Amino acid sequence: MADLMSVMEISRAQASKDINAYIADHPDHLFYDKSARTYVMGAAFTPHYMLIDPAEYLDRLAAVAKGAPTKNADWIVGQPDILSLALPSPGLSPEIVRTVIRACIQRQRLEIHYQSMSAAAAILREIEPHALAHDGFRWHARAFCLKDNVFKDFVLSRMIDATQSGGSESTPVEDHDWRETITLRISAHPDLPEGQRRIVELDYGMTDGIAELVVRKCMLYYNLKRLGLDTRPDTRAPQDQHIVLRNADEAFAVLGRKAP
């Protein structure tokens, strides 16, 4: 009851009234455990007023375990020990991140010295950022590049410096790959035994053997790489590469390439 009073900011009398009304409407779903001195779920309990996505709930538990501010964290009564992968932290400059975010919001043009993996030294570029994107490891600025005259991604940690150089002339609506999507159709690797295929279908939340992922076209390359779908399905054993891309020709055409 104390949790209900705290989260909902109601009196003890109101909390008692609400709990009793719930028990009257849904017998055997909730009962008072005298030894624990608290209300606990009954064997017949099922949610009636809201549904919580288990994956979303686990993400919240992981965020709380890391000490991150989490929406509705007050509803989390029990917290098990949680481990996550140890990954290197990108070397982000607070000043550069702040400058890029301000440019996105205020529609500013930036001059940056950018070290790409295709050049030996950093190159001066003018960009007009309008959004940020995360590929699961690195942060990117989605921006119009005045040198290449195209919208593209710039890794924040590869920006040596960033200074304002005027207002943007491009508009986000012109960034078609940011606005447009493609639906990836994924299924379990056909060479897996039936039992293993079924487990993969559960792992990826498939319906009738298919999972559909709606992806922004500008994030397509990163999605394919993250899922191991950027190479031929037979490159790795089915037990290592659990899924295949059913519409590979369509997806790789967006990247201007033939499916591997």
GROMACS .gro file of C-alpha atoms in nm, residues 58-217:
model
  160
   58LEU     CA    1   1.395  -0.527  -1.871
   59ASP     CA    2   1.545  -0.220  -2.041
   60ARG     CA    3   1.418  -0.010  -1.750
   61LEU     CA    4   1.571  -0.252  -1.499
   62ALA     CA    5   1.904  -0.230  -1.681
   63ALA     CA    6   1.887   0.150  -1.686
   64VAL     CA    7   1.810   0.162  -1.313
   65ALA     CA    8   2.102  -0.077  -1.248
   66LYS     CA    9   2.332   0.169  -1.428
   67GLY     CA   10   2.199   0.459  -1.219
   68ALA     CA   11   2.031   0.631  -1.512
   69PRO     CA   12   1.716   0.842  -1.457
   70THR     CA   13   1.426   0.620  -1.563
   71LYS     CA   14   1.065   0.711  -1.631
   72ASN     CA   15   0.823   0.547  -1.385
   73ALA     CA   16   1.113   0.395  -1.192
   74ASP     CA   17   0.897   0.419  -0.878
   75TRP     CA   18   0.693   0.129  -1.010
   76ILE     CA   19   0.998  -0.099  -0.993
   77VAL     CA   20   0.966  -0.258  -0.651
   78GLY     CA   21   1.227  -0.537  -0.680
   79GLN     CA   22   1.562  -0.502  -0.855
   80PRO     CA   23   1.772  -0.815  -0.930
   81ASP     CA   24   2.144  -0.798  -1.001
   82ILE     CA   25   2.195  -0.716  -1.369
   83LEU     CA   26   2.506  -0.737  -1.586
   84SER     CA   27   2.555  -0.594  -1.935
   85LEU     CA   28   2.838  -0.603  -2.186
   86ALA     CA   29   3.148  -0.401  -2.109
   87LEU     CA   30   3.197  -0.179  -2.414
   88PRO     CA   31   3.451   0.098  -2.470
   89SER     CA   32   3.312   0.448  -2.434
   90PRO     CA   33   3.355   0.668  -2.744
   91GLY     CA   34   3.590   0.961  -2.687
   92LEU     CA   35   3.330   1.235  -2.715
   93SER     CA   36   3.414   1.600  -2.657
   94PRO     CA   37   3.148   1.773  -2.446
   95GLU     CA   38   3.209   2.099  -2.633
   96ILE     CA   39   3.166   1.936  -2.975
   97VAL     CA   40   2.853   1.745  -2.868
   98ARG     CA   41   2.705   2.065  -2.726
   99THR     CA   42   2.788   2.257  -3.045
  100VAL     CA   43   2.635   1.991  -3.271
  101ILE     CA   44   2.316   1.964  -3.065
  102ARG     CA   45   2.279   2.343  -3.065
  103ALA     CA   46   2.328   2.345  -3.442
  104CYS     CA   47   2.054   2.082  -3.486
  105ILE     CA   48   1.809   2.280  -3.274
  106GLN     CA   49   1.895   2.630  -3.400
  107ARG     CA   50   1.954   2.524  -3.764
  108GLN     CA   51   2.316   2.637  -3.777
  109ARG     CA   52   2.595   2.557  -4.020
  110LEU     CA   53   2.919   2.423  -3.872
  111GLU     CA   54   3.280   2.413  -3.980
  112ILE     CA   55   3.444   2.092  -3.859
  113HIS     CA   56   3.777   1.922  -3.901
  114TYR     CA   57   3.673   1.564  -3.963
  115GLN     CA   58   3.896   1.257  -3.959
  116SER     CA   59   3.738   0.991  -4.180
  117MET     CA   60   3.873   0.641  -4.234
  118SER     CA   61   3.917   0.715  -4.605
  119ALA     CA   62   4.165   1.003  -4.560
  120ALA     CA   63   4.509   1.014  -4.398
  121ALA     CA   64   4.448   1.348  -4.228
  122ALA     CA   65   4.152   1.546  -4.098
  123ILE     CA   66   3.968   1.750  -4.364
  124LEU     CA   67   3.785   2.080  -4.316
  125ARG     CA   68   3.416   2.041  -4.396
  126GLU     CA   69   3.106   2.254  -4.372
  127ILE     CA   70   2.799   2.067  -4.255
  128GLU     CA   71   2.441   2.150  -4.162
  129PRO     CA   72   2.330   1.898  -3.898
  130HIS     CA   73   1.962   1.842  -3.825
  131ALA     CA   74   1.951   1.523  -3.613
  132LEU     CA   75   2.150   1.264  -3.420
  133ALA     CA   76   2.156   0.888  -3.470
  134HIS     CA   77   2.302   0.600  -3.267
  135ASP     CA   78   2.415   0.279  -3.434
  136GLY     CA   79   2.439   0.078  -3.113
  137PHE     CA   80   2.796   0.186  -3.044
  138ARG     CA   81   2.872   0.527  -3.198
  139TRP     CA   82   2.683   0.854  -3.218
  140HIS     CA   83   2.642   1.022  -3.556
  141ALA     CA   84   2.529   1.365  -3.668
  142ARG     CA   85   2.294   1.348  -3.964
  143ALA     CA   86   2.387   1.649  -4.173
  144PHE     CA   87   2.400   1.806  -4.517
  145CYS     CA   88   2.759   1.810  -4.639
  146LEU     CA   89   2.837   2.116  -4.847
  147LYS     CA   90   3.149   1.952  -4.993
  148ASP     CA   91   2.968   1.645  -5.128
  149ASN     CA   92   2.631   1.821  -5.169
  150VAL     CA   93   2.447   1.533  -5.001
  151PHE     CA   94   2.304   1.436  -4.664
  152LYS     CA   95   2.527   1.189  -4.481
  153ASP     CA   96   2.644   1.075  -4.137
  154PHE     CA   97   2.936   1.218  -3.940
  155VAL     CA   98   3.065   1.027  -3.637
  156LEU     CA   99   3.078   1.267  -3.343
  157SER     CA  100   3.397   1.119  -3.200
  158ARG     CA  101   3.576   1.179  -3.532
  159MET     CA  102   3.514   1.553  -3.522
  160ILE     CA  103   3.836   1.725  -3.413
  161ASP     CA  104   3.661   2.060  -3.362
  162ALA     CA  105   3.333   2.230  -3.449
  163THR     CA  106   3.250   2.600  -3.479
  164GLN     CA  107   2.940   2.784  -3.598
  165SER     CA  108   2.971   2.941  -3.944
  166GLY     CA  109   2.624   3.080  -4.016
  167GLY     CA  110   2.271   2.959  -4.067
  168SER     CA  111   2.165   2.640  -4.248
  169GLU     CA  112   2.020   2.665  -4.596
  170SER     CA  113   1.919   2.300  -4.623
  171THR     CA  114   1.607   2.166  -4.452
  172PRO     CA  115   1.547   1.826  -4.288
  173VAL     CA  116   1.256   1.760  -4.525
  174GLU     CA  117   1.512   1.737  -4.806
  175ASP     CA  118   1.684   1.445  -4.633
  176HIS     CA  119   1.483   1.170  -4.799
  177ASP     CA  120   1.685   0.882  -4.653
  178TRP     CA  121   1.612   1.018  -4.304
  179ARG     CA  122   1.238   1.043  -4.370
  180GLU     CA  123   1.182   0.730  -4.578
  181THR     CA  124   1.178   0.376  -4.442
  182ILE     CA  125   1.226   0.022  -4.562
  183THR     CA  126   1.080  -0.287  -4.397
  184LEU     CA  127   1.330  -0.570  -4.342
  185ARG     CA  128   1.171  -0.917  -4.349
  186ILE     CA  129   1.372  -1.156  -4.134
  187SER     CA  130   1.331  -1.529  -4.080
  188ALA     CA  131   1.523  -1.806  -3.907
  189HIS     CA  132   1.808  -1.959  -4.104
  190PRO     CA  133   1.651  -2.233  -4.319
  191ASP     CA  134   1.935  -2.477  -4.245
  192LEU     CA  135   1.862  -2.483  -3.871
  193PRO     CA  136   1.677  -2.788  -3.731
  194GLU     CA  137   1.308  -2.730  -3.660
  195GLY     CA  138   1.354  -2.695  -3.284
  196GLN     CA  139   1.630  -2.438  -3.323
  197ARG     CA  140   1.429  -2.246  -3.583
  198ARG     CA  141   1.140  -2.225  -3.337
  199ILE     CA  142   1.369  -2.086  -3.067
  200VAL     CA  143   1.505  -1.824  -3.309
  201GLU     CA  144   1.149  -1.726  -3.400
  202LEU     CA  145   1.081  -1.668  -3.029
  203ASP     CA  146   1.410  -1.479  -2.984
  204TYR     CA  147   1.317  -1.233  -3.257
  205GLY     CA  148   0.943  -1.214  -3.189
  206MET     CA  149   0.849  -1.361  -3.527
  207THR     CA  150   0.491  -1.418  -3.640
  208ASP     CA  151   0.434  -1.701  -3.888
  209GLY     CA  152   0.811  -1.731  -3.916
  210ILE     CA  153   0.870  -1.366  -4.008
  211ALA     CA  154   0.982  -1.058  -3.816
  212GLU     CA  155   0.939  -0.721  -3.984
  213LEU     CA  156   1.165  -0.432  -3.885
  214VAL     CA  157   1.082  -0.084  -4.010
  215VAL     CA  158   1.415   0.094  -4.062
  216ARG     CA  159   1.500   0.448  -4.168
  217LYS     CA  160   1.692   0.420  -4.494
   0.00000   0.00000   0.00000
